[in-house]
Coordinates of C-alpha atoms and ligand atoms in Angstrom, one line a residue:
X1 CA 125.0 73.8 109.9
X2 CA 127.0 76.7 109.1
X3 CA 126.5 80.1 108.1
X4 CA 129.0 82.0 106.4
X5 CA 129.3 85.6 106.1
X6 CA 131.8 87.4 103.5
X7 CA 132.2 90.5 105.0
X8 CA 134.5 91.7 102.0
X9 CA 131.4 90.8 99.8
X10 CA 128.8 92.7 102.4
X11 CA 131.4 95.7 102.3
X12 CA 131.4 96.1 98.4
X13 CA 127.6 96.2 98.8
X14 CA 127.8 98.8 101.3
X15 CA 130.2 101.1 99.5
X16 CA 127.5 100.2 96.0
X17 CA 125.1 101.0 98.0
X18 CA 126.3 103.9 99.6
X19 CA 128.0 105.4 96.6
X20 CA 124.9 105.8 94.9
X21 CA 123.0 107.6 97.7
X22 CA 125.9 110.2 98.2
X23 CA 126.1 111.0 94.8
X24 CA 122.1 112.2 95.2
X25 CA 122.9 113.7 98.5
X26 CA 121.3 111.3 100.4
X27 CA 123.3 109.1 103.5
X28 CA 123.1 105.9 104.4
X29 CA 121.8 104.2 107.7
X30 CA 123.2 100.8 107.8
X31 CA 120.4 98.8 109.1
X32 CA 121.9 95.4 110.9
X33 CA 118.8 94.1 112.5
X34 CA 118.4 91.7 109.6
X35 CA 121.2 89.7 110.3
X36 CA 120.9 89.7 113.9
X37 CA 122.8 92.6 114.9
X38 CA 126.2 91.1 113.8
X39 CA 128.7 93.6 114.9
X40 CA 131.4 92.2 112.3
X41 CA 128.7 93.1 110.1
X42 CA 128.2 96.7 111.4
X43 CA 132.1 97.6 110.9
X44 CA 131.9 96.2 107.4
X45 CA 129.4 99.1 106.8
X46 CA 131.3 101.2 108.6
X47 CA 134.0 100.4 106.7
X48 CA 131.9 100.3 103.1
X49 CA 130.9 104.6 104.2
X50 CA 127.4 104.3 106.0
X51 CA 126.8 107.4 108.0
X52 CA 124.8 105.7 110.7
X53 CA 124.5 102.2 112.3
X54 CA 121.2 100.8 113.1
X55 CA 119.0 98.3 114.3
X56 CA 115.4 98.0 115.8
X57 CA 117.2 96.3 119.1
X58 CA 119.5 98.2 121.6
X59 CA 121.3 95.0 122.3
X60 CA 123.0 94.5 118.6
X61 CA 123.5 98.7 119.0
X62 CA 125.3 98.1 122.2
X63 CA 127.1 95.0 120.9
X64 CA 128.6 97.1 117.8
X65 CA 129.4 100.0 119.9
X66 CA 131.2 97.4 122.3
X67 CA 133.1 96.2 118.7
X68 CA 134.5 98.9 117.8
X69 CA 131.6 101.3 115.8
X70 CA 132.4 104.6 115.9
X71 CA 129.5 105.4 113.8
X72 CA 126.3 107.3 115.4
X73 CA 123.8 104.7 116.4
X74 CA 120.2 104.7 115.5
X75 CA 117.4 103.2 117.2
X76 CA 114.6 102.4 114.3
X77 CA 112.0 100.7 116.2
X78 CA 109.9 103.6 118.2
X79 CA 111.0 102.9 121.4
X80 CA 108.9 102.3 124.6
X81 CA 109.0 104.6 127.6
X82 CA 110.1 101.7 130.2
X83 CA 113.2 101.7 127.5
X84 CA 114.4 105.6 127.9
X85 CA 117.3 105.4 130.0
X86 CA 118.9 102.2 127.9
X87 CA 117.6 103.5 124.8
X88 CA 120.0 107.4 125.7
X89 CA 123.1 105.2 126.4
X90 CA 122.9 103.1 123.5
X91 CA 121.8 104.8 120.4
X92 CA 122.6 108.8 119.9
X93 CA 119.1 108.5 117.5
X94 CA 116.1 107.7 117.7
X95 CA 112.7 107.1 115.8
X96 CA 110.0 108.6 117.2
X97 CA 106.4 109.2 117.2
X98 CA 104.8 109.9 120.7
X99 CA 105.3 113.2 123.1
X100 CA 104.9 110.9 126.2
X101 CA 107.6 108.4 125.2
X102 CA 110.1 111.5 124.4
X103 CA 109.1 113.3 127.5
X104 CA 110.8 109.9 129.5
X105 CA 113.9 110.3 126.9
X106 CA 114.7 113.9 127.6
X107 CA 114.8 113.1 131.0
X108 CA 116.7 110.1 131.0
X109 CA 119.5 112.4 128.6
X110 CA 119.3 114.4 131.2
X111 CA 120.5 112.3 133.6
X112 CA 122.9 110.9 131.9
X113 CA 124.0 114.2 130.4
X114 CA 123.2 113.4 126.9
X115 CA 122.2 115.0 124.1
X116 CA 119.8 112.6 122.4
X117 CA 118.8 113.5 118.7
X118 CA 115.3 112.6 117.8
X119 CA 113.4 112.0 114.0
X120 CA 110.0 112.1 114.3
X121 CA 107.8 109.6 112.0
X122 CA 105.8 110.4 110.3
X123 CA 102.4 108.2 108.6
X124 CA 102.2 108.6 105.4
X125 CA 99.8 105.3 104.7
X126 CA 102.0 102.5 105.8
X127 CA 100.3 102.1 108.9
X128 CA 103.0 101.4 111.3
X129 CA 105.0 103.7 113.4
X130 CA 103.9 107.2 113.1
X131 CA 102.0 110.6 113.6
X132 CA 99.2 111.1 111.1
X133 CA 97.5 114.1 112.2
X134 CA 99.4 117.4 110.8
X135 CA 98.5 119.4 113.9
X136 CA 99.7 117.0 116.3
X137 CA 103.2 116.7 114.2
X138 CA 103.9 120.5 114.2
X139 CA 102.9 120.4 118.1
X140 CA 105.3 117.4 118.5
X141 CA 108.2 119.5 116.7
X142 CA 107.7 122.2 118.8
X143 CA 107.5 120.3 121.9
X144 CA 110.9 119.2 121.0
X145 CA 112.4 122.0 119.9
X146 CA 111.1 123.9 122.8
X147 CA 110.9 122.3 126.0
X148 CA 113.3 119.2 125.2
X149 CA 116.4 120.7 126.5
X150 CA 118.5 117.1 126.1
X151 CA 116.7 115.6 122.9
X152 CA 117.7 117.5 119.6
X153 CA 114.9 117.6 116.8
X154 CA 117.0 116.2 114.0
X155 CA 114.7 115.8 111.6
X156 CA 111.6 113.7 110.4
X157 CA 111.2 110.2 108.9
X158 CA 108.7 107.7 107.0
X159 CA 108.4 103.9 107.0
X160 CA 107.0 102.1 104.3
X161 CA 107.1 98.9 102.4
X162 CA 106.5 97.4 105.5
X163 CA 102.5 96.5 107.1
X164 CA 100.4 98.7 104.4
X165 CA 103.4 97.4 102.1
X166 CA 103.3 101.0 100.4
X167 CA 105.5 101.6 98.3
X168 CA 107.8 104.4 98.5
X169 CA 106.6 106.5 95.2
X170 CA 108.1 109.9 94.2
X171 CA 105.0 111.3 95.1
X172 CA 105.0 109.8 99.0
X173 CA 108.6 111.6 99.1
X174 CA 107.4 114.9 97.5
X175 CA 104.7 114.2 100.3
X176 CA 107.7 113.8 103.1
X177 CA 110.0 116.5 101.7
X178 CA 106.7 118.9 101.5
X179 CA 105.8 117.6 105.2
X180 CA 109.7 118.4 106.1
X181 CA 109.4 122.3 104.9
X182 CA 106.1 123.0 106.6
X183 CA 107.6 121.1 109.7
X184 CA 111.1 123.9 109.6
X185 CA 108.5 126.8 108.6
X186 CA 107.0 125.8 112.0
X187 CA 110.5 125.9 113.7
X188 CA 111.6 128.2 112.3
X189 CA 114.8 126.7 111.2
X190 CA 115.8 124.4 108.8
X191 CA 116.0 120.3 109.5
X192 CA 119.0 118.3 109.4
X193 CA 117.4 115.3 108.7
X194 CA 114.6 113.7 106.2
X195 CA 114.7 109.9 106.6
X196 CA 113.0 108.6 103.5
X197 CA 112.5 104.8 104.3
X198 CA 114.5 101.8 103.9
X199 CA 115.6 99.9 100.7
X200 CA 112.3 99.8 99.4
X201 CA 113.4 103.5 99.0
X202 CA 116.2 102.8 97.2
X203 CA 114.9 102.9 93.8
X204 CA 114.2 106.6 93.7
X205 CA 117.6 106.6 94.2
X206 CA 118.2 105.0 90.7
X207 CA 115.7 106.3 88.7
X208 CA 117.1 109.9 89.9
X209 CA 113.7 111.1 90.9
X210 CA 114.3 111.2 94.9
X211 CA 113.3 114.7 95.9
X212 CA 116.3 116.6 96.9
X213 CA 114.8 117.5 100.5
X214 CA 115.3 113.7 101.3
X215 CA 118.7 113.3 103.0
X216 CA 118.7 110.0 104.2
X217 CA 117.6 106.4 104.2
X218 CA 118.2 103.7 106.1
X219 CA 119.4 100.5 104.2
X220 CA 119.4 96.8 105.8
X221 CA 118.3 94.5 102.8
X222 CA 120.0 96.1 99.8
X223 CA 123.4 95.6 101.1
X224 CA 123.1 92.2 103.1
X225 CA 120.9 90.2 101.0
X226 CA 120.9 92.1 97.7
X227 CA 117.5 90.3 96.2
X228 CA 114.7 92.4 96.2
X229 CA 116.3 94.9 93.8
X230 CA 116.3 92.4 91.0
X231 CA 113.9 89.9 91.9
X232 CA 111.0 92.0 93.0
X233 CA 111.4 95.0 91.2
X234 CA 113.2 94.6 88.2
X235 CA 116.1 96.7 88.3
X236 CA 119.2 94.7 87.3
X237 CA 122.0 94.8 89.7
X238 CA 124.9 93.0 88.8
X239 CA 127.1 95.3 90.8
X240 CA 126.2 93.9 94.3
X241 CA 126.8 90.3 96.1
X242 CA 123.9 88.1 96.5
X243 CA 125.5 85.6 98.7
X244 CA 127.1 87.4 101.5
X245 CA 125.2 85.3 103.4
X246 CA 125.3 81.5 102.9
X247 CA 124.3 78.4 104.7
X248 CA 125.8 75.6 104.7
X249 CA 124.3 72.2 105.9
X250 CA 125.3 68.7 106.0
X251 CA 123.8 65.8 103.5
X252 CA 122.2 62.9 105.7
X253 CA 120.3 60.9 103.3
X254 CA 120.2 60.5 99.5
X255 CA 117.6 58.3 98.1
X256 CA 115.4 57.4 94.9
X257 CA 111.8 58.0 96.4
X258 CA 108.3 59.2 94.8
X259 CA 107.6 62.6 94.7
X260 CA 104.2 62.4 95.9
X261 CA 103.7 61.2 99.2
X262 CA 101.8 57.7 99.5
X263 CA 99.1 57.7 101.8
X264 CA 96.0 59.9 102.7
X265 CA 97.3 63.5 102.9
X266 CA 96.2 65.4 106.5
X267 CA 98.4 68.5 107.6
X268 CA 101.7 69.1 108.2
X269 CA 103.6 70.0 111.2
X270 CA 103.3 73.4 110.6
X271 CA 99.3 72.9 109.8
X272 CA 99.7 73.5 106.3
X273 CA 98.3 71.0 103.6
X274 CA 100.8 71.5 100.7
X275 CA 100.1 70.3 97.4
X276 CA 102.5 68.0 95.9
X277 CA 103.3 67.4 92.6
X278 CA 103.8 64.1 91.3
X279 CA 107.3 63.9 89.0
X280 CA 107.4 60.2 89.5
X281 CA 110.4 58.5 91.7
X282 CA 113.7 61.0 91.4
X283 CA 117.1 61.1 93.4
X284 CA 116.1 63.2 96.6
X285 CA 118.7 64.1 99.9
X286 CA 117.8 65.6 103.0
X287 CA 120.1 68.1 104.7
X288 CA 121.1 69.2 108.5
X289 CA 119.3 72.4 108.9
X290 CA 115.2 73.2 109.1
X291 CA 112.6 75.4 109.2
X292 CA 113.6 76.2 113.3
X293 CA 116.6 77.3 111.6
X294 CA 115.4 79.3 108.6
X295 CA 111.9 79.9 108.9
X296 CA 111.1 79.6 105.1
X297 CA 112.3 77.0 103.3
X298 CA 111.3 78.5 99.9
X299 CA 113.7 82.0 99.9
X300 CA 117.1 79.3 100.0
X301 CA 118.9 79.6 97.1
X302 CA 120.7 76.4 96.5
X303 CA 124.0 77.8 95.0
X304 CA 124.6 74.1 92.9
X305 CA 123.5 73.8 89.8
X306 CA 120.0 71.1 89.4
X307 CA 119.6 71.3 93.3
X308 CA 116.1 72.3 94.4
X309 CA 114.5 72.9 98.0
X310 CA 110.9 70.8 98.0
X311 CA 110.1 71.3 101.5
X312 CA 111.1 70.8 105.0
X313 CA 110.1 70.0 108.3
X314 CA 111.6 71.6 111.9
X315 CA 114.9 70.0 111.2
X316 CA 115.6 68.8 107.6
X317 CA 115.3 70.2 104.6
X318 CA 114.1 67.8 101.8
X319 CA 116.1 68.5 98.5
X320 CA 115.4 67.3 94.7
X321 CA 118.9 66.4 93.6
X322 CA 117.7 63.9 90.8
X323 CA 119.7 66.8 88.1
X324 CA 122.9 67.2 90.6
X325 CA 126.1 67.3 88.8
X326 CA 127.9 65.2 91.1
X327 CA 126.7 62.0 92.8
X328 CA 125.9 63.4 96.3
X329 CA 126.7 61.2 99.4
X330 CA 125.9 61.6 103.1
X331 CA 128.9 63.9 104.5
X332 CA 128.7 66.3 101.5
X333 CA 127.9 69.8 101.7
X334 CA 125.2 72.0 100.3
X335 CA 125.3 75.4 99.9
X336 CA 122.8 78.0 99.7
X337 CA 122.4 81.8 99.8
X338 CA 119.1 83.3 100.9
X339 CA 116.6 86.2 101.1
X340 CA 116.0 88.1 103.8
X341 CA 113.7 86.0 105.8
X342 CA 116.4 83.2 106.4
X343 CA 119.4 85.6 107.1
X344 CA 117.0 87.5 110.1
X345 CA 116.2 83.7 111.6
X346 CA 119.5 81.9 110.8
X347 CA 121.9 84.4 112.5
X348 CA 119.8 84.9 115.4
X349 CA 119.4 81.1 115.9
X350 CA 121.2 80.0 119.4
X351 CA 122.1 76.5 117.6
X352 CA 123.6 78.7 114.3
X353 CA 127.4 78.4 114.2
X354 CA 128.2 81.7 112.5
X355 CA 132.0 81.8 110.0
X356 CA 133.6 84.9 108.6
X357 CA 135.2 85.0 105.9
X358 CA 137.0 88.3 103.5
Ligands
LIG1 C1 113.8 97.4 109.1 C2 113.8 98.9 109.0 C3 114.6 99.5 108.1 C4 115.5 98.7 107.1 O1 114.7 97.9 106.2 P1 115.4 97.1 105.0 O2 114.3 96.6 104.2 O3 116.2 96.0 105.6 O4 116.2 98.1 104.3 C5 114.5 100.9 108.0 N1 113.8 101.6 108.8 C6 113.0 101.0 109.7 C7 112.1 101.9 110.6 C8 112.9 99.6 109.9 O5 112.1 99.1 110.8

């Protein structure tokens, strides 16, 4: 099984992408945890005008700086303390949300004669990563700013979309941008940084009502996978590239069976007990690549015409073919783009031979 990356395809999104966030004077963070921290994939934002390349994992941060990225790295998972001194080297950023963890950061840019620049989070409802009490924000700022000789107190941030699956309203931004002014009031100087969330954010961006304190967001899934725009949220997008990433997987068997199992139905491998419907006997082939591969069979989108994903198992992936323009054999190739879910599992597979193409 192959997966194939078009990194002329994944630059155009960037530069759609990006384009549309400098024109509201907002830059982009190009997030490349979702495709495993591909660092042909971070220069192709590079190249397509992020501002920032980043990842919730030092080692794809460290791989793209060893590639060539000349962009300023960002680390978006809140780091841990244990993580300070390789956390310093590898990212000039960092997300962060507790004094203790950026106490062991300052000193480890000490020692390494760094400057490190630091966002706080902050929780706006999300529940994830971030400080929720006011008080202890301000304190945190001025901590910073103060008594943080090596860290620089870039600005703040939010997450959402993402446990609380918030979404990222005008209102939660006028709530960040208002958060952001009382946050420099408390400084006493202004912040270069307000890091409005990721590409659930996006859309505030295209219905021009992103306040104009919000500077930044960081983007993974608009730009690599392209989906959630359209399908999830309705805005049409016929400007980016929904198959920058596709898989492509080997035919091994093409038979007329049933559609509904014979037999007493128990569980599945996965201890699921799907529900099957019964379309009487059709044409059906099973492919080279599984759920160890892709995680969730259901976000491929087979890119031939009358070829649909049914299931899978650990290592095949079970296809309805009966429509199939062509006669498929065993030795032919199917391809299929994806949503996010696959690209994160299939380039970070060990087994996962990755191709790039322009
Ligand atoms: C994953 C992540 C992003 C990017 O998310 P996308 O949905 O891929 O745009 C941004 N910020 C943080 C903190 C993240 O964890």
């Amino acid at each position: 099984m192959i997966l194939e990356v078009n990194l002329s395809k994944l630059e155009s999104n960037t530069r759609e992408i990006t384009s549309r966030c400098e024109a509201a004077g907002v830059t982009v963070a190009g997030v490349v945890k979702g495709c495993g921290g591909l660092p042909e994939c971070a220069l192709a934002m590079e190249a397509g005008g992020c501002s920032h390349i980043a990842s919730s994992r030092l080692g794809h941060l460290e791989r793209a700086r060893a590639a060539g990225a000349r962009l300023p790295m960002m680390m978006i998972r809140i780091p841990g303390a244990s993580e300070a001194e390789r956390v310093v080297r590898a990212a000039d950023i960092s997300l962060n949300s507790e004094a203790s963890v950026l106490r062991r950061l300052d000193e480890a840019a000490g020692a390494a004669g760094l400057r490190h620049g630091v966002v706080l989070m902050a929780e706006l409802g999300d529940l994830r990563e971030g400080i929720w009490n006011e008080g202890e924000m301000r304190g945190t700022a001025l901590l910073v700013e103060r008594e943080m000789k090596n860290l620089r107190l870039l600005g703040i941030g939010v997450n959402l979309g993402c446990y609380g699956s918030i979404a990222p309203t005008a209102e939660k931004m006028e709530e960040l941008a208002a958060l952001a002014r009382r946050t420099e009031e408390a400084i006493g100087r202004g912040l270069e940084m307000v890091s409005g969330g990721a590409s659930t954010s996006f859309p505030r961006i295209l219905d021009g009502d992103m306040p104009r304190k919000i500077n930044n967001l960081r983007i993974g899934e608009n730009i690599l996978t392209a989906r959630d725009l359209e399908d999830l949220w309705g805005y049409r997008t016929d400007y980016l590239h929904k198959d920058v990433f596709v898989m492509k997987a080997e035919v091994l068997e093409v038979k007329e069976k049933p559609t509904h199992p014979i037999g007493e139905i128990m569980f599945d491998a996965f201890r699921n007990k799907p529900v099957y419907v019964d379309r009487g006997v059709r044409r059906r082939a099973i492919v080279a690549a599984g759920k160890l591969d892709y995680g969730w069979p259901e976000q491929l989108v087979p890119l031939e015409p009358g070829v649909e994903v049914i299931g899978a198992s650990s290592d095949h992936t079970i296809l309805d073919v009966e429509d199939a323009g062509r006669a498929l054999r065993p030795g032919d190739v199917l391809s299929f783009a994806m949503c996010y879910a696959p690209m994160a599992y299939l380039s970070s597979a060990p087994d996962t031979e990755i191709v790039f193409v322009r």
